[in-house]
Coordinates of C-alpha atoms in Angstrom, one line a residue:
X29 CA -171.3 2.7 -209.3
X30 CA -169.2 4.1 -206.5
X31 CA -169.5 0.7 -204.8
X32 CA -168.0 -0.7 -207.9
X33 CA -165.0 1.4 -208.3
X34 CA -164.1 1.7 -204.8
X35 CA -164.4 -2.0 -204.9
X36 CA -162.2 -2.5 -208.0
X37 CA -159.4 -0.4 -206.4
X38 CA -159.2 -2.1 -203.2
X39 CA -159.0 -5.4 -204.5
X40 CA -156.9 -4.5 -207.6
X41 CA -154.5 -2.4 -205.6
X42 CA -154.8 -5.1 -203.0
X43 CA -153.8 -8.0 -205.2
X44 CA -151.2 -6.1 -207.4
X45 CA -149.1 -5.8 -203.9
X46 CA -149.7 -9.4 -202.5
X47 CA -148.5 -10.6 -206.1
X48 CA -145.8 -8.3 -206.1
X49 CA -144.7 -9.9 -202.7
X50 CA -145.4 -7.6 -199.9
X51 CA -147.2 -8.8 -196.8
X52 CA -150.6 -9.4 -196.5
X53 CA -151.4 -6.8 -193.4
X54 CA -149.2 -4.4 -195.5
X55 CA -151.1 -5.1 -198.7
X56 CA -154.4 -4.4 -196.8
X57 CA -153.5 -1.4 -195.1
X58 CA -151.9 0.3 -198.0
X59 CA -155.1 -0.9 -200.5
X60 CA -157.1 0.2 -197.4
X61 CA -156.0 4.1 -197.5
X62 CA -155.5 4.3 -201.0
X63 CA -159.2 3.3 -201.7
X64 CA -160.1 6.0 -198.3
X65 CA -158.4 8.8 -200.1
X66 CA -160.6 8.2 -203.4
X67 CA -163.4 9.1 -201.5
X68 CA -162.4 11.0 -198.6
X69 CA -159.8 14.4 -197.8
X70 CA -155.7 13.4 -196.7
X71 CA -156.5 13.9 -193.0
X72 CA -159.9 12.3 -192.7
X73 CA -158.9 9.6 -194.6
X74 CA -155.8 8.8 -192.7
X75 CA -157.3 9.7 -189.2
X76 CA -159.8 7.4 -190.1
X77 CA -158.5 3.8 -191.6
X78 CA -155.9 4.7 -188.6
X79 CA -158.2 5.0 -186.3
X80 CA -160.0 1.8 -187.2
X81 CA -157.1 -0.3 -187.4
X82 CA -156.4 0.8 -183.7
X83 CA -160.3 -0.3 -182.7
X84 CA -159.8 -3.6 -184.2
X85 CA -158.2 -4.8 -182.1
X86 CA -159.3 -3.4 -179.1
X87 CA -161.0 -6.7 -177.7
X88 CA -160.7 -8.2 -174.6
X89 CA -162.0 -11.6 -176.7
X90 CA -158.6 -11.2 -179.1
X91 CA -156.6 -11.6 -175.9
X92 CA -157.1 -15.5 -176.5
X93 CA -155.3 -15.4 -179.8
X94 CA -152.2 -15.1 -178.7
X95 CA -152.7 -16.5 -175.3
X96 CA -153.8 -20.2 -177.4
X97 CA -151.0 -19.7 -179.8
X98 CA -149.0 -19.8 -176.5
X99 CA -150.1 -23.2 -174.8
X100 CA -150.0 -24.8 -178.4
X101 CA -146.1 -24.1 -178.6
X102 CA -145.8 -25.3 -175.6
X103 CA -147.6 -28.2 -176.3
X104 CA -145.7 -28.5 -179.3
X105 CA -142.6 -28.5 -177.4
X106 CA -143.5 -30.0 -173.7
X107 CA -143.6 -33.5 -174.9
X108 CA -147.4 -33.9 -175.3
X109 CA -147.3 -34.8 -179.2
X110 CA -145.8 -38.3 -178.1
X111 CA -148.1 -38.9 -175.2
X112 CA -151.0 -38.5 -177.9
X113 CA -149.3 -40.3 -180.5
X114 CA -149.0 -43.3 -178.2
X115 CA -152.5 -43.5 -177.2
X116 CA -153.2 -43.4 -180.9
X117 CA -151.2 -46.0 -181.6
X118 CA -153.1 -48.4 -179.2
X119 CA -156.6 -47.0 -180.4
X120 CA -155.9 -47.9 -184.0
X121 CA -153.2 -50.7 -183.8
X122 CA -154.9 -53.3 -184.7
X123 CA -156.3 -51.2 -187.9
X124 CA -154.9 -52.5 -191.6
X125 CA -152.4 -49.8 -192.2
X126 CA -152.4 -48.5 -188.5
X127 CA -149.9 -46.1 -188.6
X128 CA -151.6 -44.4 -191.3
X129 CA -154.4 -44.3 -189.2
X130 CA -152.6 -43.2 -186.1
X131 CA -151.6 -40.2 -187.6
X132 CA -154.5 -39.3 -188.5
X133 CA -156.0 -39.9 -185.0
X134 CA -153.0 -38.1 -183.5
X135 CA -153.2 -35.2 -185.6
X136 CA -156.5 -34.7 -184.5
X137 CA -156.2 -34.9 -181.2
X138 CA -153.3 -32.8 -181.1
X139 CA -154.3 -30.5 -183.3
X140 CA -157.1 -29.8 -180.9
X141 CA -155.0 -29.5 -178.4
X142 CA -153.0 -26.9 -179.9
X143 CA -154.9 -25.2 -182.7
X144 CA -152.3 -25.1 -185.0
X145 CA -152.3 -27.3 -188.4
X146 CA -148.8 -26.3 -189.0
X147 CA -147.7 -27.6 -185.7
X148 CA -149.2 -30.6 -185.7
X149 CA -147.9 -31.4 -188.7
X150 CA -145.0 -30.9 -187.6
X151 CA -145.0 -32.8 -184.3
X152 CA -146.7 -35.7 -185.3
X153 CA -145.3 -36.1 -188.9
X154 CA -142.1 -36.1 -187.7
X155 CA -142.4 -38.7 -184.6
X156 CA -144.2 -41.1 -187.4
X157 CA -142.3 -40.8 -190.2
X158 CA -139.2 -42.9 -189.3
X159 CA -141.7 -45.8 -188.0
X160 CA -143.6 -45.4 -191.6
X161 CA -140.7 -45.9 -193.4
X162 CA -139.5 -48.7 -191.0
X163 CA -142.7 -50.6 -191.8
X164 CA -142.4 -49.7 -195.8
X165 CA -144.7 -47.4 -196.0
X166 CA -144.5 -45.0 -199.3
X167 CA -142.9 -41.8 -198.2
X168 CA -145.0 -39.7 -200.3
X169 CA -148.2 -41.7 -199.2
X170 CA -147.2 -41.2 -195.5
X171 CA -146.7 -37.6 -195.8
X172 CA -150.2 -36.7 -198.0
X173 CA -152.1 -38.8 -194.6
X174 CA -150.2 -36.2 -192.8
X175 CA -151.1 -33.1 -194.7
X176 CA -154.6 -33.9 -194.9
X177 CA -155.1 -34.7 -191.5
X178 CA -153.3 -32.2 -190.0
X179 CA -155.9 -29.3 -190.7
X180 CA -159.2 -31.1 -188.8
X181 CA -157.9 -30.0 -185.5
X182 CA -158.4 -26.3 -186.7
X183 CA -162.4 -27.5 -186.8
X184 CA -162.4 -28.9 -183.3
X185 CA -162.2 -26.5 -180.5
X186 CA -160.4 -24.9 -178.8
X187 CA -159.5 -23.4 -182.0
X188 CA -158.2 -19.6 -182.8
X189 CA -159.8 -19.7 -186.3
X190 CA -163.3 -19.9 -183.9
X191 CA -162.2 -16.7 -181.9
X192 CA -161.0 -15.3 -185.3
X193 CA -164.2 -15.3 -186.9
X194 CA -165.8 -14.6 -184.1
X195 CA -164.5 -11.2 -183.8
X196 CA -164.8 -10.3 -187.2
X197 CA -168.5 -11.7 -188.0
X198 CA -169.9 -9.6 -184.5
X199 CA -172.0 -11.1 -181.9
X200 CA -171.6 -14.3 -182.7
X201 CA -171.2 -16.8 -179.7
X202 CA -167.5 -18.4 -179.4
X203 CA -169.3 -21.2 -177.5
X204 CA -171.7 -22.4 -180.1
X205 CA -168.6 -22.2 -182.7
X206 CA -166.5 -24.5 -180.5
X207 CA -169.3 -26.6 -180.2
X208 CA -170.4 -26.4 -184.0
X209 CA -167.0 -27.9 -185.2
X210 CA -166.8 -31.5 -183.4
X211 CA -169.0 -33.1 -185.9
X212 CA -167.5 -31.3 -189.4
X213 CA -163.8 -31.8 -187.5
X214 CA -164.2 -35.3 -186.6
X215 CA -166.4 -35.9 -189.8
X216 CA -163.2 -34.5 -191.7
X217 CA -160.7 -37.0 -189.9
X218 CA -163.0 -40.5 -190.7
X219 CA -163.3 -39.2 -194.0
X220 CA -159.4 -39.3 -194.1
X221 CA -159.1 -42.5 -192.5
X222 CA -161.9 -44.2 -195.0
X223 CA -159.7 -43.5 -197.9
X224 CA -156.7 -44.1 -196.0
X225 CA -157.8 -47.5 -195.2
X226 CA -158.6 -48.4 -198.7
X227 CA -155.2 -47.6 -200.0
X228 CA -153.2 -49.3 -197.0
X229 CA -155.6 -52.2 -197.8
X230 CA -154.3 -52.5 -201.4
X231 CA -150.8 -52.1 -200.2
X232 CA -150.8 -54.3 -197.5
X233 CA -149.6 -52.2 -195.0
X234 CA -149.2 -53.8 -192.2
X235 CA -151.0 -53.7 -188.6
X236 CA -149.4 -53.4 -185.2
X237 CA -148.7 -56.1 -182.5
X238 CA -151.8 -56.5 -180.4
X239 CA -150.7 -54.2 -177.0
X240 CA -151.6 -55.8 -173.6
X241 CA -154.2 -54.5 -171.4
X242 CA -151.6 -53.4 -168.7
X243 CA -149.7 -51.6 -171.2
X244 CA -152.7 -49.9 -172.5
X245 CA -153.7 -48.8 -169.6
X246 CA -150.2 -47.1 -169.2
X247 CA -150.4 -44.8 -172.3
X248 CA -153.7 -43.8 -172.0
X249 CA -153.0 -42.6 -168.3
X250 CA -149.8 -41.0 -169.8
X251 CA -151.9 -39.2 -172.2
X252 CA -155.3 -38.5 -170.2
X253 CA -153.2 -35.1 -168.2
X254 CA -153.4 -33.9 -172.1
X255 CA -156.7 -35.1 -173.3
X256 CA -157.6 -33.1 -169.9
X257 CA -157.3 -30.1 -171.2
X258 CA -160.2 -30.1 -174.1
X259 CA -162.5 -30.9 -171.0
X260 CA -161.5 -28.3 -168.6
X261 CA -161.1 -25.2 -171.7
X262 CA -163.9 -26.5 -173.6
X263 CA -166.4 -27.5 -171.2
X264 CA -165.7 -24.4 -169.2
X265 CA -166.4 -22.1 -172.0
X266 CA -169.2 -23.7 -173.5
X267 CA -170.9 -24.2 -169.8
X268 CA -170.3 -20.2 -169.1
X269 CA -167.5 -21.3 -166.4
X270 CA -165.4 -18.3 -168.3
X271 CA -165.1 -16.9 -171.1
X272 CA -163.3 -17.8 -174.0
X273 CA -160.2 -15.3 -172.7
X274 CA -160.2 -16.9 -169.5
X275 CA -159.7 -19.9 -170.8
X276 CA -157.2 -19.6 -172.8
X277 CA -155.5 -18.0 -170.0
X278 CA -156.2 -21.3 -168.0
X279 CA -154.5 -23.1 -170.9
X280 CA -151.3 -21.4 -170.5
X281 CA -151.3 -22.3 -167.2
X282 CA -152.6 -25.8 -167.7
X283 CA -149.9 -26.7 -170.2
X284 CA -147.3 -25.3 -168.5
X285 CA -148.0 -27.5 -165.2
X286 CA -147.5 -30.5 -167.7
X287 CA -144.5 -29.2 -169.5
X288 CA -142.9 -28.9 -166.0
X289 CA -144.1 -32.1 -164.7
X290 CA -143.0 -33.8 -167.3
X291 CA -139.3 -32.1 -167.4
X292 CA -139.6 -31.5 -171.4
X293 CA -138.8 -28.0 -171.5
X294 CA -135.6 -26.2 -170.5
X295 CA -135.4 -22.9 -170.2
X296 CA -133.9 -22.6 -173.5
X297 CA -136.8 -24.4 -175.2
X298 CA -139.1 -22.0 -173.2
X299 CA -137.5 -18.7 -174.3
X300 CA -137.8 -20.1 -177.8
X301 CA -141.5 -20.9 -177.2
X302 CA -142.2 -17.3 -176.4
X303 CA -140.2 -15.9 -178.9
X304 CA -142.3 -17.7 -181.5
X305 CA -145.8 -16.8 -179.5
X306 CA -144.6 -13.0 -180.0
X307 CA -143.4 -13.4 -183.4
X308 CA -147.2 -15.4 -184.6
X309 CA -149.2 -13.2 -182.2
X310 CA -147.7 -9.9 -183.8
X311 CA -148.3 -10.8 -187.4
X312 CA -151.7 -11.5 -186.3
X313 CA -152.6 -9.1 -184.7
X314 CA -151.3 -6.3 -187.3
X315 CA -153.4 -9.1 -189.9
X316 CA -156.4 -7.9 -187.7
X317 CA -156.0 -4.4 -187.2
X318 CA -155.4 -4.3 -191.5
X319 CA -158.4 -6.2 -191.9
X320 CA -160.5 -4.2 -189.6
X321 CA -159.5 -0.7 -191.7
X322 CA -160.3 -3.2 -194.4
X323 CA -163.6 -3.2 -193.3
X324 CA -164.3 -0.3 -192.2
X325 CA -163.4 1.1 -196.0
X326 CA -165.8 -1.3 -197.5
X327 CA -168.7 -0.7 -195.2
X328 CA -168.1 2.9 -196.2
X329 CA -168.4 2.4 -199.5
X330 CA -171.0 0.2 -199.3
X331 CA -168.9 -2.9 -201.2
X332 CA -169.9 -5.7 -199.0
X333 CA -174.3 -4.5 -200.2
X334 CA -173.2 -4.1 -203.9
X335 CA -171.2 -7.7 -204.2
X336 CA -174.4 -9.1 -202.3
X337 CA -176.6 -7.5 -204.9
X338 CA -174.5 -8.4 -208.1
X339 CA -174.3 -12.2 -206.7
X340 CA -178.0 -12.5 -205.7
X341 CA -178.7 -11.0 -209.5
X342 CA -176.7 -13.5 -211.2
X343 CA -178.5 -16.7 -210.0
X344 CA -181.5 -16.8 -208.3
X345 CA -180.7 -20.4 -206.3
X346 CA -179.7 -20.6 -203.3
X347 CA -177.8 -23.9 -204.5
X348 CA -175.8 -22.6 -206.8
X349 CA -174.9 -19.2 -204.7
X350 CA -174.0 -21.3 -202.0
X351 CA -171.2 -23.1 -205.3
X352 CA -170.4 -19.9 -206.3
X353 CA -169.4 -18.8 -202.6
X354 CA -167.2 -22.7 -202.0
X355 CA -165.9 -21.8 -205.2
X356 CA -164.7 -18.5 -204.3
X357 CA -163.7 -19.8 -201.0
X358 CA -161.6 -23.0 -202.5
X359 CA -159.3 -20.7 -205.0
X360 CA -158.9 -18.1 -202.3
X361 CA -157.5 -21.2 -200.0
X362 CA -154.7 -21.8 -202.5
X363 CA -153.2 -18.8 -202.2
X364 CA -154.1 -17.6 -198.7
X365 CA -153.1 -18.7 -195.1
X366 CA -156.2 -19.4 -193.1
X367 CA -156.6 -16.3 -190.5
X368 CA -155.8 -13.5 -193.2
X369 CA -159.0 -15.1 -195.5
X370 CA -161.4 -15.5 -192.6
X371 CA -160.2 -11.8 -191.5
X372 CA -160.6 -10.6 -195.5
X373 CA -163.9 -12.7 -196.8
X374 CA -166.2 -12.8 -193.9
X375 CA -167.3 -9.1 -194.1
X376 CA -168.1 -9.7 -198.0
X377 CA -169.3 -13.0 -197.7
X378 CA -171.5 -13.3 -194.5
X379 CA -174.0 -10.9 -195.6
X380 CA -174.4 -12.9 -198.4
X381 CA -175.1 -16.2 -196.3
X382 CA -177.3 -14.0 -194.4
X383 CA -179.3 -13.2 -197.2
X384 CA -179.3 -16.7 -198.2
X385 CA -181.4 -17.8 -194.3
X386 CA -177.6 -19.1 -193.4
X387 CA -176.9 -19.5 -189.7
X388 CA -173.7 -16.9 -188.9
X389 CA -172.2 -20.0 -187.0
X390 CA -172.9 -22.4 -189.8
X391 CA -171.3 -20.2 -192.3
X392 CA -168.5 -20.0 -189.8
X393 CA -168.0 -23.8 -189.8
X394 CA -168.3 -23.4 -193.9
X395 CA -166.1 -20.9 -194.1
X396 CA -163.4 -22.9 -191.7
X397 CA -163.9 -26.3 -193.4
X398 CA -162.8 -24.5 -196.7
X399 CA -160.1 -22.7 -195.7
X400 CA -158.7 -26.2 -194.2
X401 CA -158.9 -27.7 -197.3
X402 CA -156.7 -24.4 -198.5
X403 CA -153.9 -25.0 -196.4
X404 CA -152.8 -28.3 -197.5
X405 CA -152.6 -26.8 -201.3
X406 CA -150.1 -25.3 -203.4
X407 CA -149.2 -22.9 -204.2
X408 CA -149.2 -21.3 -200.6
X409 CA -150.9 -24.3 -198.5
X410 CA -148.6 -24.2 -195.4
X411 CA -149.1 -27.3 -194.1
X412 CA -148.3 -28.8 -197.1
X413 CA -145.0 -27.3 -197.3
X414 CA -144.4 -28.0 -193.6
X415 CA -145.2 -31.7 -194.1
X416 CA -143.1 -31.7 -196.9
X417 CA -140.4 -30.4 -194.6
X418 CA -140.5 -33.1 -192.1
X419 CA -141.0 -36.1 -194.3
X420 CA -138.4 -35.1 -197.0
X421 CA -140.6 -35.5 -199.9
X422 CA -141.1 -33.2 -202.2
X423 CA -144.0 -31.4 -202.9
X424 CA -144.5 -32.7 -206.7
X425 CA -144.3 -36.3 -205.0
X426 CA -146.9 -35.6 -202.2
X427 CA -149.6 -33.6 -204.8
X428 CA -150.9 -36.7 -206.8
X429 CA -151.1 -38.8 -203.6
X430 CA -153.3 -35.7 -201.6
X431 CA -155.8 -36.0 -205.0
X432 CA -158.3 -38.3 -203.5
X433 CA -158.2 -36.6 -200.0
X434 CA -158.6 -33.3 -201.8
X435 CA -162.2 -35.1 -203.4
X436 CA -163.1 -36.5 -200.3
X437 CA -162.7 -33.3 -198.3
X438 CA -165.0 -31.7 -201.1
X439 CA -167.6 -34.0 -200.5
X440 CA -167.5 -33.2 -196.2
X441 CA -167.5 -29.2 -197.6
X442 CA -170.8 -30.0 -199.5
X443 CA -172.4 -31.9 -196.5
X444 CA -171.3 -29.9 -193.9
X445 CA -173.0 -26.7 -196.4
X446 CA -176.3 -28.3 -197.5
X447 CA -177.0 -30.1 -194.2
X448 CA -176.8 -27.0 -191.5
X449 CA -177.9 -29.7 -188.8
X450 CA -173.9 -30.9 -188.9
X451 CA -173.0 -27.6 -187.6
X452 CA -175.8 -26.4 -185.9
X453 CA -177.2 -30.0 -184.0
X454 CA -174.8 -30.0 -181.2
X455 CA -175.1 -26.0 -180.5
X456 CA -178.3 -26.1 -180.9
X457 CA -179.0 -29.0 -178.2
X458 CA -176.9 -27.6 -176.0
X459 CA -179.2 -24.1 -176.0
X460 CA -175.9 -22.1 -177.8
X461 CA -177.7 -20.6 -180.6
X462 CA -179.4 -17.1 -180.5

């Protein structure tokens, strides 16, 4: 019964803020010491959930948060984006509807680069969108292939949502999570581009003029410095090279190097990069330290055992728990931003999976894959908003065109959920899982 009250004031306090429009960390933190002081004295309680909050992030792993979010804006602003979307562009040129397709490749590939949905959105939305609407393409049609892509990069590593999880879920390897996303990432992107293809079919859309060998050869050697840097981060990390700190550290540099060889950033355009890597890296950092008083209340009051016991009671499949939990996960994604849900839902949720025989890194990849799907939705999908931004279509126009990615995503959460081997194969070849 304490479980249950302590659990009904967190979240109701918690929710009654967010709604009311205060910050999420702020939300927590306040829910956080108001649930502490039902149960504990003024001093202990404060000491404590402070305390906490302090030891959350105290990680030398959480170092390569901000240290990623800092080579993506500088990929984001060094002139990478078009280098990719060139090489795209020759990949899939000769595709029905190849810019369609192009974006979709180029978001991937550049949202792998950076880790950032948003920003890849962004920076390959709006080098596409003029050609797309030189070539007729639908405005809202071209912006919806842009939304929905945009998220897959945050499945294929090197991703922050990996390190994210990672340091909220335990010991959980940030190698076998990296690894555990290519095939649910790049499962996610030809998904895309299937329905994409059948709808550029029954437009008509256009393909591109074949590209000669020569000049093929040009953009791809333009773009390998890029592609470069998935083999030398990832590879290194997942090979025990360095960890997954190091590596991010390696990125900066890495990405730098190219931003300077390629004279695309001034000093200007730098000073704004790192203005915006301090701005994201404190609001997620004091998302963290919130979440882990968060958690520290909840494991105190033993919430996470009670919801696990109230869930397993209600149906005794594991099929329909593991709906329940997608369920859960899919209307938390409407309203929530990516790292604050994976920072909120793993403590309640991956005891649950545990119970259920579910691999910590599958459920990771689960957990990921759904929260993608969130942040191309209204009424606070981020990318969505974003891509409306840069294509100048509204959001009521892009909706109705996003429906049948929405369905087909769906279908990638369920495979990726009932067939662990999507996750877990390439880890598990490679001798990553515990």
């Amino acid at each position: 019964m304490g479980a249950l009250i302590a659990a009904a004031i967190l979240f109701g306090a918690f929710f009654i803020l967010l709604f009311s429009g205060v910050p999420i960390a702020v939300s927590l933190g306040v829910a956080s010491l108001a649930t502490a002081l039902m149960f504990l004295p003024v001093d202990d309680a404060t000491y404590i959930v402070g305390q906490q909050m302090n030891v959350g992030i105290e990680s030398f792993s959480l170092l390569a948060v901000p240290l990623f979010v800092f080579a993506g804006n500088i990929m984001n602003t060094g002139g990478i984006a078009r280098r990719l979307v060139d090489l795209a562009l020759v990949a899939v040129g000769r595709v029905p509807g190849a810019l369609a397709h192009t974006n979709v490749l180029a978001n991937t590939l550049f949202g792998s680069l950076s880790g950032s949905a948003v920003a890849s959105a962004a920076a390959v939305g709006s080098t596409l969108h003029d050609r797309q609407k030189e070539a007729g393409y639908d405005p809202a049609f071209g912006a919806a292939v842009n939304v929905a892509s945009a998220p897959t990069g945050l499945l294929i590593p090197p991703t922050t949502a990996a390190i994210v999880y990672s340091s909220v879920a335990g010991s959980v390897s940030v190698s076998a999570l990296f690894v555990a996303g290519y095939v649910p990432g790049i499962l996610m992107g030809l998904v895309i581009m299937a329905i994409a293809y059948v709808f550029t079919r029954r437009q008509g859309y256009p393909k591109l003029g074949r590209v000669g060998v020569a000049e093929a050869a040009r953009v791809f050697l333009r773009a390998v410095p890029g592609l470069l840097l998935i083999v030398v981060v990832v590879g290194g990390i997942v090979f025990g090279v360095f960890t997954a700190t190091e590596g991010a550290g390696i990125a900066v540099l890495y990405t730098l190097a190219l931003a300077l060889a390629y004279r695309s950033m001034p000093w200007r355009a730098f000073k704004e990069v790192v203005t915006r890597t301090v701005v994201a890296t404190g609001i997620v950092m004091f998302l963290i330290a919130a979440s882990a008083g968060m958690s520290w209340v909840m494991a105190y009051t033993g919430i996470p055992g009670a919801i696990t016991d109230t869930l397993l009671s209600v149906a005794d499949s594991k099929a329909v728990i593991l709906l329940l939990m997608l369920v859960v996960l899919l209307v938390v994604g409407t309203f929530m931003d990516i790292t604050p849900a994976i920072l909120i839902f793993t403590p309640i949720l991956l005891p649950i999976s545990a119970e259920l025989g579910m691999d910590p890194v599958h459920f990771g990849m689960v957990l990921v894959l759904a929260m993608c799907i969130g942040t191309m939705t209204p009424p606070v999908g981020s990318v969505l908003f974003v891509g409306s931004g840069v294509s100048g279509v509204s959001i009521e126009r892009i909706v109705p065109k996003l429906l049948p990615y929405f369905a087909g995503l769906i279908l990638v959460l369920l495979a990726v959920t009932f067939v662990p081997a999507l996750s877990l194969g390439l880890p598990g070849m490679l001798g990553l899982l515990e």
